[in-house]
Amino acid sequence: MRVRDLSISYGAEPVLEGVDIGVGEGQFVSLVGPSGSGKSSLLRAVIGLQKPLDGSIELDVPSTDIGILFQDDALLPWKTARENVALGLTFRGIKKDEALAQADFWLARLGLAGFENRFPRRLSGGQRKRVALAQVLALKPKLILMDEPFASLDAIVRARVIQDVVALVEREHISVLLVTHDLEEALWLSDTIYLLSQGPHAHITREYNVPIPRPRDLIRARKHPAFAPLYEKLWRDLSREVGAAPRLVASDADAA
Amino acid sequence: MNKRPYAWVRQLAAFAILLAIWEASGRAGLLNPLYAPAPSQIAAALVDLFGSGRIWTHMEATFTAALGGLALGILIGVAVAIVAAMVPLVAELVEPVMTLLNAIPRVILAPLFVIWLGIGTSSKVALAVVLVAVLMFFTVFTGIRQVDQRLVERIITLGGGRVALIRHVYLPSVAAWVMGSLKVAIGFAFTGAVVGEFVAASRGLGYLLSFAQSTYNAALMLAIVLLIMIVVLVIFALGGLLERRLLRWS
Ligand SMILES: Nc1ncnc2c1ncn2[C@@H]1O[C@H](COP(=O)(O)OP(=O)(O)OP(=O)(O)O)[C@@H](O)[C@H]1O
Ligand SMILES: [Mg+2]
């Protein structure tokens, strides 16, 4: 997948301007940046929920092979966990029984065995997140877009889910574009990290390569000699972006 | 609300005490039986209604009008709301009419329906329909416009099309909203039927009420009021069962 010169606007001023991002086959790419810089908007543009103002989005997989996990994910409240997971499978013409069986399998993989027949209302936030993850993984996507999928999980569960995702992604050779606020998470998971500048007119200011070898293990990744310096660098650069004054005034002057 | 246990025991006891006081004051001659007949007299009127068997034709008339009006009103209200939500022109034309109908006490249309449709069942059904349909229209119309956009996007990104959207998002949402205002709708339907009969009819509980009024028969009147209350409570319970069945996810 490749995003070239992408601009997105909701009003007078573009939120994103001239963004370039690439996710190679089987690559894990993270996107970090200040809140409100347009990370979610970018993901929405990639799956076609948001029409870009300018630029191009090249997909090397059919759109049915793209899965997305939204930031504020919503399951259908009137369907049980397994029915929710099975839904996408039935859209692909898989018979209901078979779809439900696969749903149970994926729920179990994400540690939700025994919760199959719960309605979302009766699940915790973290459990709902995992159901949504199962919903996407069950479709065996080639490219997954994730918008802070692990944010509401507690530390232990989060590490477990992340480790699971890493293993799965590595084994199935899935490409991922992950949006996260968590730099440690980005380093654990990614091959490449992009830093988005403070919006409006947000663009990619830096690109980092994470030289930690795969298969990755969270504990060992943290002890890798490249981890700490990269973390520090990311932190410094991101802080600078967050601290940067919004360029509202300057760009108004530009426009005039 | 956090209910204390066995509330119904206390409520029932309080009700029984009230009845006892009422009955006792009636027998002691403290209450004018013309205005406030004792519970035993009301019970006697009720027994007489059923004993003579003449109640059934009236119940049937009211039930037919109310339930028919309820079903038809829900159908019309939901259908118009769905069409209005999909076709902007329909929304533009229908919404002001509905707003107007919503603003007036709709029972004032009763005499008009009698002129148009006669004193038979249809004028009562029409009144119940107008009462229910306007309520349902607003419930569903505002509901559809506020349907959770995240669910819509979820279905789309999972590969579902238009049919899937309607089946998995819109229909369940509509069902939930209809269920949410079902109790009010049941009340409205009976209001429509009874008021319609009250205005002009030859059968029905509303007709009986107006008969009781013209003969100053307070016992009969209270007996009918009691009967209507019981009937509506039973229907509420049935509606509650349906609601629990359909909304078991909430
Ligand atoms: N539907 C919309 N209409 C108008 N403005 C929007 C809309 N969605 C987002 N925005 C604006 O676009 C900007 C980018 O929003 P976006 O949600 O993409 O940010 P984000 O980087 O994902 O932020 P966060 O990290 O807080 O999730 C914000 O300033 C937001 O106010
Ligand atoms: Mg976001």
XYZ file of C-alpha atoms and ligand atoms in Angstrom:
538
model
C 0.000 0.000 0.000
C 1.262 3.433 -0.830
C -0.144 6.850 0.015
C 1.225 9.683 -2.086
C 0.911 13.380 -1.534
C -2.326 12.886 0.376
C -4.312 15.883 1.586
C -7.505 15.706 3.607
C -9.732 18.588 4.521
C -12.951 18.939 6.488
C -13.252 22.641 5.943
C -11.224 25.597 4.853
C -7.920 24.278 6.090
C -6.486 20.893 5.168
C -5.910 18.635 8.160
C -3.315 16.614 6.295
C -1.212 17.988 3.490
C 1.230 16.140 1.252
C 1.447 12.964 3.294
C 3.550 10.108 1.916
C 3.433 6.701 3.540
C 4.256 3.238 2.319
C 3.470 -0.164 3.773
C 5.298 -2.970 2.023
C 4.040 -6.514 1.865
C 4.271 -8.132 5.267
C 5.565 -4.918 6.749
C 4.482 -3.505 10.078
C 4.290 0.272 9.936
C 3.286 2.612 12.737
C 2.064 6.146 12.545
C 2.576 8.357 15.566
C 1.752 12.001 15.954
C 0.059 14.591 18.133
C -3.619 14.245 18.935
C -5.793 15.777 16.261
C -3.065 15.716 13.634
C -5.155 13.517 11.332
C -4.061 9.933 11.953
C -7.583 8.525 12.070
C -8.528 10.583 9.035
C -5.664 9.026 7.118
C -6.821 5.500 7.895
C -10.376 6.390 6.928
C -9.099 7.702 3.614
C -7.179 4.486 2.942
C -10.313 2.319 3.217
C -12.385 4.848 1.331
C -14.594 6.174 4.117
C -13.110 9.623 3.665
C -12.620 11.267 0.326
C -9.196 12.864 0.082
C -8.824 16.405 -1.164
C -5.780 15.515 -3.161
C -3.191 12.804 -3.690
C -3.387 9.128 -4.465
C -3.834 5.905 -2.549
C -2.459 2.805 -4.224
C -3.576 -0.527 -2.842
C -1.851 -3.705 -3.890
C -4.536 -5.888 -2.349
C -8.263 -5.905 -3.149
C -10.287 -3.796 -0.724
C -11.964 -6.937 0.648
C -8.555 -8.000 1.943
C -8.238 -4.901 4.095
C -9.392 -4.981 7.680
C -9.790 -1.987 9.928
C -10.028 -1.540 13.666
C -11.509 1.808 14.517
C -10.445 3.915 17.441
C -13.933 4.025 18.956
C -14.956 0.609 17.846
C -18.550 -0.366 17.820
C -19.919 -3.865 17.824
C -23.529 -4.487 16.901
C -25.183 -4.337 20.326
C -27.946 -6.762 19.309
C -25.556 -9.504 18.299
C -23.530 -11.732 20.591
C -19.732 -11.778 20.464
C -19.659 -14.784 18.142
C -22.421 -13.404 15.926
C -20.474 -10.175 15.636
C -17.325 -12.005 14.641
C -19.195 -14.260 12.216
C -20.857 -11.342 10.481
C -18.050 -10.458 8.075
C -17.608 -14.138 7.216
C -21.258 -14.486 6.250
C -20.871 -11.420 4.023
C -18.285 -13.467 2.121
C -20.794 -16.198 1.518
C -19.627 -18.563 4.261
C -22.480 -20.597 5.747
C -23.689 -19.447 9.121
C -22.690 -22.594 11.062
C -19.221 -22.570 9.599
C -18.886 -18.827 10.228
C -19.897 -19.261 13.857
C -17.421 -22.091 14.302
C -14.631 -19.911 12.919
C -15.792 -17.069 15.147
C -15.469 -19.295 18.215
C -11.978 -20.249 17.120
C -10.851 -16.637 16.829
C -12.492 -15.615 20.081
C -10.680 -18.441 21.823
C -7.393 -17.346 20.278
C -7.878 -13.902 21.749
C -8.640 -15.288 25.172
C -12.394 -14.939 24.992
C -13.411 -18.596 25.229
C -16.561 -18.718 27.313
C -17.675 -15.265 26.266
C -19.009 -16.285 22.848
C -22.645 -15.794 23.701
C -22.310 -12.532 25.579
C -23.858 -9.410 24.149
C -21.432 -6.455 23.862
C -23.236 -4.660 26.691
C -22.082 -7.408 29.024
C -18.416 -7.274 27.975
C -15.711 -5.022 29.337
C -14.103 -2.397 27.123
C -11.019 -4.542 26.634
C -13.080 -7.602 25.817
C -15.056 -5.635 23.252
C -11.793 -4.502 21.674
C -10.708 -8.101 21.383
C -14.020 -9.109 19.822
C -13.503 -6.356 17.250
C -9.993 -7.643 16.658
C -11.332 -11.178 16.174
C -13.935 -9.766 13.782
C -11.149 -8.370 11.611
C -8.685 -11.271 11.942
C -11.358 -13.842 11.096
C -11.511 -12.391 7.599
C -7.821 -13.216 7.087
C -6.940 -9.777 5.774
C -3.708 -9.077 3.907
C -3.568 -5.536 5.234
C -4.852 -4.392 8.604
C -5.341 -0.784 9.589
C -5.461 -0.299 13.330
C -6.369 2.862 15.161
C -5.080 2.613 18.723
C -6.507 -0.855 19.160
C -4.770 -1.602 22.422
C -5.346 1.678 24.223
C -8.076 0.487 26.557
C -6.494 -2.798 27.565
C -4.835 -3.303 30.915
C -1.063 -3.866 30.881
C -1.050 -7.666 31.092
C -3.845 -8.288 28.622
C -2.388 -5.663 26.362
C 1.019 -7.314 26.280
C -0.648 -10.652 25.579
C -2.838 -9.334 22.791
C 0.088 -7.471 21.259
C 2.270 -10.572 21.446
C -0.534 -12.524 19.768
C -0.881 -9.946 17.038
C 2.856 -9.911 16.461
C 2.982 -13.689 16.148
C 0.001 -13.806 13.841
C 1.159 -10.973 11.654
C 4.617 -12.470 11.326
C 3.324 -15.939 10.543
C 0.567 -14.928 8.139
C 2.682 -12.271 6.532
C 0.066 -9.587 7.101
C 0.867 -5.947 6.412
C -0.166 -3.547 9.150
C -0.569 0.175 9.473
C -0.924 0.967 13.152
C -1.860 4.317 14.643
C -0.712 4.663 18.201
C 0.116 7.156 20.903
C 2.327 4.671 22.606
C 5.933 4.877 21.441
C 6.934 1.679 23.197
C 4.151 -0.149 21.411
C 5.278 1.341 18.116
C 8.844 0.133 18.711
C 7.740 -3.321 19.807
C 5.691 -3.889 16.737
C 7.017 -1.915 13.805
C 9.549 -2.186 11.059
C 9.018 1.436 10.177
C 7.599 4.325 12.203
C 6.332 7.528 10.659
C 6.001 10.719 12.674
C 3.206 13.056 11.728
C 3.569 16.749 12.539
C 1.175 18.879 14.535
C -1.830 19.856 12.403
C -3.339 21.553 10.550
C -1.326 20.968 7.378
C 0.138 17.923 9.094
C 2.715 15.976 7.128
C 5.325 13.305 7.728
C 8.333 14.878 9.361
C 10.370 11.773 10.089
C 10.691 8.129 9.283
C 12.459 5.646 11.557
C 13.553 2.125 10.833
C 13.431 -0.314 13.722
C 16.312 -2.759 13.326
C 15.113 -5.252 15.932
C 15.065 -8.735 14.361
C 11.981 -10.902 13.970
C 10.364 -12.973 15.267
C 9.945 -10.478 18.029
C 9.466 -11.056 21.670
C 8.351 -8.095 23.733
C 10.719 -8.635 26.609
C 13.724 -9.263 24.435
C 12.858 -6.444 22.035
C 13.060 -4.026 24.918
C 16.579 -5.192 25.735
C 17.783 -4.778 22.174
C 20.548 -2.131 22.008
C 18.642 -0.114 19.423
C 15.506 0.123 21.549
C 16.416 2.734 24.166
C 18.136 5.252 21.850
C 15.312 5.022 19.321
C 12.739 5.460 22.043
C 14.499 8.554 23.289
C 14.763 10.002 19.810
C 11.101 9.343 19.069
C 10.118 10.872 22.351
C 12.143 14.029 21.704
C 10.831 14.458 18.184
C 7.221 13.844 19.163
C 7.501 16.234 22.115
C 8.779 18.889 19.779
C 5.778 18.371 17.512
C 3.281 18.431 20.355
C 4.964 21.507 21.778
C 5.008 23.276 18.419
C 2.544 26.116 18.306
C -0.288 25.428 15.866
C 0.557 27.155 12.618
C -2.893 28.631 12.345
C -1.762 32.231 12.268
C 1.088 31.687 9.861
C -1.040 29.795 7.374
C -3.822 32.376 7.566
C -1.208 34.898 6.575
C -0.107 32.579 3.778
C -3.634 32.375 2.479
C -4.110 36.134 2.524
C -34.140 3.057 40.146
C -33.111 0.910 43.058
C -36.214 -0.883 44.259
C -36.465 -2.137 47.780
C -37.443 -5.784 48.001
C -41.090 -6.772 48.385
C -42.314 -3.342 47.332
C -45.368 -5.005 45.846
C -46.337 -6.431 49.256
C -46.368 -2.971 50.794
C -48.108 -1.480 47.783
C -50.802 -4.161 47.871
C -51.259 -3.738 51.601
C -51.623 0.035 51.265
C -54.153 -0.468 48.500
C -56.137 -2.939 50.612
C -56.186 -0.539 53.569
C -57.355 2.288 51.308
C -60.136 0.099 49.952
C -61.146 -0.923 53.454
C -61.340 2.706 54.612
C -63.260 3.626 51.490
C -65.724 0.750 51.987
C -66.145 1.514 55.687
C -66.818 5.207 55.105
C -69.327 4.249 52.440
C -71.204 1.946 54.813
C -71.021 4.485 57.601
C -72.812 6.896 55.306
C -69.893 9.311 55.122
C -69.753 9.147 51.312
C -72.591 9.959 48.940
C -73.031 6.771 46.885
C -74.133 8.895 43.947
C -70.645 10.452 43.695
C -68.398 7.987 45.397
C -69.873 4.500 45.413
C -68.204 2.045 47.755
C -65.844 -0.588 46.315
C -68.472 -3.267 46.873
C -70.917 -1.347 44.684
C -68.296 -0.979 41.951
C -67.582 -4.699 42.204
C -71.300 -5.390 41.958
C -71.507 -3.256 38.806
C -68.555 -5.149 37.374
C -70.104 -8.525 38.229
C -73.349 -7.397 36.661
C -71.545 -6.341 33.461
C -69.950 -9.749 33.094
C -72.867 -11.712 34.558
C -75.348 -10.346 32.067
C -72.789 -10.940 29.339
C -73.430 -7.525 27.817
C -69.847 -6.421 28.436
C -68.387 -8.659 25.752
C -69.711 -6.824 22.736
C -68.373 -3.560 24.191
C -64.984 -5.047 25.001
C -64.776 -6.504 21.545
C -65.552 -3.144 19.942
C -62.946 -1.298 21.976
C -60.322 -3.992 21.544
C -60.814 -4.143 17.823
C -60.512 -0.394 17.498
C -57.538 -0.073 19.859
C -55.474 -3.017 18.659
C -56.333 -2.383 15.032
C -55.414 1.268 15.467
C -52.209 0.283 17.286
C -51.070 -2.106 14.563
C -52.060 0.175 11.735
C -50.632 3.238 13.488
C -47.268 1.569 14.067
C -47.195 0.322 10.487
C -48.070 3.691 8.996
C -45.850 5.687 11.352
C -42.828 3.449 10.798
C -43.365 3.232 7.034
C -43.750 6.974 6.578
C -40.715 7.587 8.785
C -38.578 5.184 6.759
C -39.645 6.715 3.465
C -39.115 10.221 4.827
C -35.655 9.271 6.059
C -34.748 7.965 2.613
C -36.439 10.553 0.387
C -35.667 14.163 1.376
C -38.668 15.509 -0.546
C -41.045 13.318 1.463
C -39.383 14.495 4.663
C -39.854 18.114 3.629
C -43.542 17.586 2.972
C -44.412 15.230 5.801
C -42.434 16.635 8.703
C -44.382 19.937 9.055
C -47.679 18.043 8.955
C -46.492 15.648 11.615
C -45.150 18.505 13.723
C -48.533 20.202 13.516
C -50.390 17.001 14.360
C -47.995 16.491 17.229
C -48.607 19.977 18.577
C -52.396 19.714 18.789
C -54.302 17.410 21.122
C -55.134 14.910 18.399
C -58.332 13.697 20.076
C -60.027 16.891 18.880
C -60.150 15.172 15.505
C -62.647 12.648 16.873
C -65.818 14.502 15.790
C -64.342 15.004 12.343
C -63.695 11.289 11.952
C -67.284 10.582 12.968
C -68.506 12.848 10.173
C -66.124 11.287 7.679
C -66.298 7.644 8.670
C -69.561 7.282 10.597
C -70.136 6.068 14.123
C -68.821 2.565 13.416
C -65.411 1.079 14.223
C -63.516 2.855 11.456
C -63.771 6.313 13.035
C -62.296 4.907 16.285
C -59.544 3.092 14.453
C -58.749 6.284 12.578
C -58.395 8.249 15.812
C -56.169 5.585 17.359
C -54.102 5.477 14.175
C -53.544 9.235 14.180
C -52.528 9.160 17.820
C -50.125 6.247 17.393
C -48.745 7.011 13.924
C -47.537 10.518 14.817
C -45.750 9.178 17.880
C -44.158 6.358 15.896
C -43.204 8.654 13.052
C -41.124 10.887 15.300
C -39.629 8.001 17.210
C -38.413 6.253 14.078
C -37.646 9.319 11.971
C -35.336 10.904 14.517
C -33.989 7.451 15.304
C -32.961 6.693 11.742
C -31.212 10.012 11.413
C -29.305 9.336 14.593
C -28.419 5.750 13.815
C -24.947 4.983 15.089
C -22.677 5.863 12.173
C -19.952 3.649 13.568
C -22.184 0.610 13.109
C -22.864 1.628 9.534
C -19.133 1.930 8.864
C -18.444 -1.344 10.634
C -20.835 -3.190 8.316
C -19.384 -1.488 5.249
C -15.793 -2.262 6.184
C -16.699 -5.881 6.912
C -17.923 -6.095 3.359
C -21.672 -5.787 3.905
C -23.849 -4.055 1.325
C -27.144 -2.191 1.442
C -29.187 -5.233 2.348
C -26.820 -6.100 5.194
C -27.023 -2.528 6.459
C -30.803 -2.603 6.551
C -30.963 -6.063 8.045
C -28.234 -5.747 10.655
C -28.300 -2.059 11.552
C -31.469 -0.250 10.536
C -34.106 -2.898 11.281
C -32.778 -3.751 14.758
C -32.459 -0.031 15.524
C -36.014 0.617 14.387
C -37.254 -2.360 16.398
C -35.539 -0.985 19.481
C -37.106 2.455 19.082
C -40.567 1.047 18.381
C -40.260 -1.144 21.464
C -39.125 1.840 23.479
C -42.327 3.728 22.777
C -44.665 0.736 22.612
C -46.149 1.364 26.036
C -46.979 4.945 25.225
C -48.434 3.765 21.917
C -50.670 1.218 23.647
C -51.951 3.944 25.937
C -52.548 6.201 22.925
C -54.404 3.454 21.040
C -56.820 2.898 23.896
C -57.227 6.631 24.353
C -58.162 6.902 20.695
C -60.613 4.020 20.802
C -62.339 5.035 24.029
C -62.507 8.745 23.260
C -63.834 7.937 19.788
C -66.564 5.811 21.310
C -67.243 8.475 23.875
C -67.944 11.005 21.140
C -70.317 8.894 19.078
C -70.834 5.138 19.019
C -73.315 2.378 19.610
C -70.855 -0.035 21.194
C -67.626 -0.026 23.143
C -66.314 0.784 26.602
C -66.265 4.485 25.738
C -69.894 4.254 24.746
C -70.677 2.501 28.058
C -68.855 5.290 29.861
C -70.896 7.952 28.162
C -74.027 5.926 28.917
C -73.009 5.730 32.583
C -72.447 9.463 32.579
C -75.840 10.251 31.078
C -77.532 8.099 33.715
C -75.386 9.405 36.570
C -74.219 5.903 37.301
C -70.915 6.502 39.097
C -70.539 2.847 40.104
C -70.788 1.703 36.502
C -68.375 4.429 35.414
C -65.741 3.456 37.960
C -66.235 -0.198 37.098
C -65.480 0.559 33.452
C -62.466 2.691 34.334
C -61.200 -0.173 36.452
C -61.789 -2.603 33.616
C -59.888 -0.461 31.131
C -57.011 -0.177 33.571
C -56.833 -3.940 33.997
C -57.021 -4.522 30.267
C -54.239 -2.039 29.525
C -52.065 -3.490 32.301
C -52.447 -6.955 30.801
C -51.473 -5.620 27.383
C -48.507 -3.782 28.942
C -47.360 -7.068 30.427
C -47.606 -8.758 27.036
C -45.720 -5.843 25.485
C -43.097 -6.170 28.213
C -42.638 -9.852 27.366
C -42.207 -8.996 23.719
C -39.765 -6.229 24.611
C -37.667 -8.522 26.767
C -37.625 -11.071 23.978
C -36.661 -8.593 21.257
C -34.326 -6.409 23.311
C -32.616 -9.127 25.274
C -29.268 -7.658 24.242
C -29.766 -4.399 26.137
N -15.861 14.494 10.595
C -15.079 15.567 10.844
N -15.507 16.818 10.552
C -14.736 17.882 10.797
N -13.521 17.821 11.330
C -13.029 16.617 11.640
C -13.785 15.430 11.424
N -13.058 14.369 11.839
C -11.893 14.884 12.295
N -11.872 16.220 12.181
C -10.762 17.105 12.543
O -9.637 16.677 11.825
C -8.500 16.689 12.655
C -7.861 15.329 12.639
O -8.727 14.403 13.250
P -8.311 12.897 13.456
O -9.412 12.215 14.156
O -7.885 12.338 12.157
O -7.055 13.070 14.422
P -6.165 11.974 15.138
O -4.771 12.233 14.754
O -6.712 10.623 14.882
O -6.357 12.364 16.657
P -6.329 11.404 17.949
O -4.922 11.017 18.153
O -6.806 12.288 19.047
O -7.224 10.264 17.667
C -8.942 17.161 14.011
O -8.585 18.513 14.138
C -10.426 16.990 14.004
O -11.008 18.020 14.751
Mg -7.606 9.259 16.016
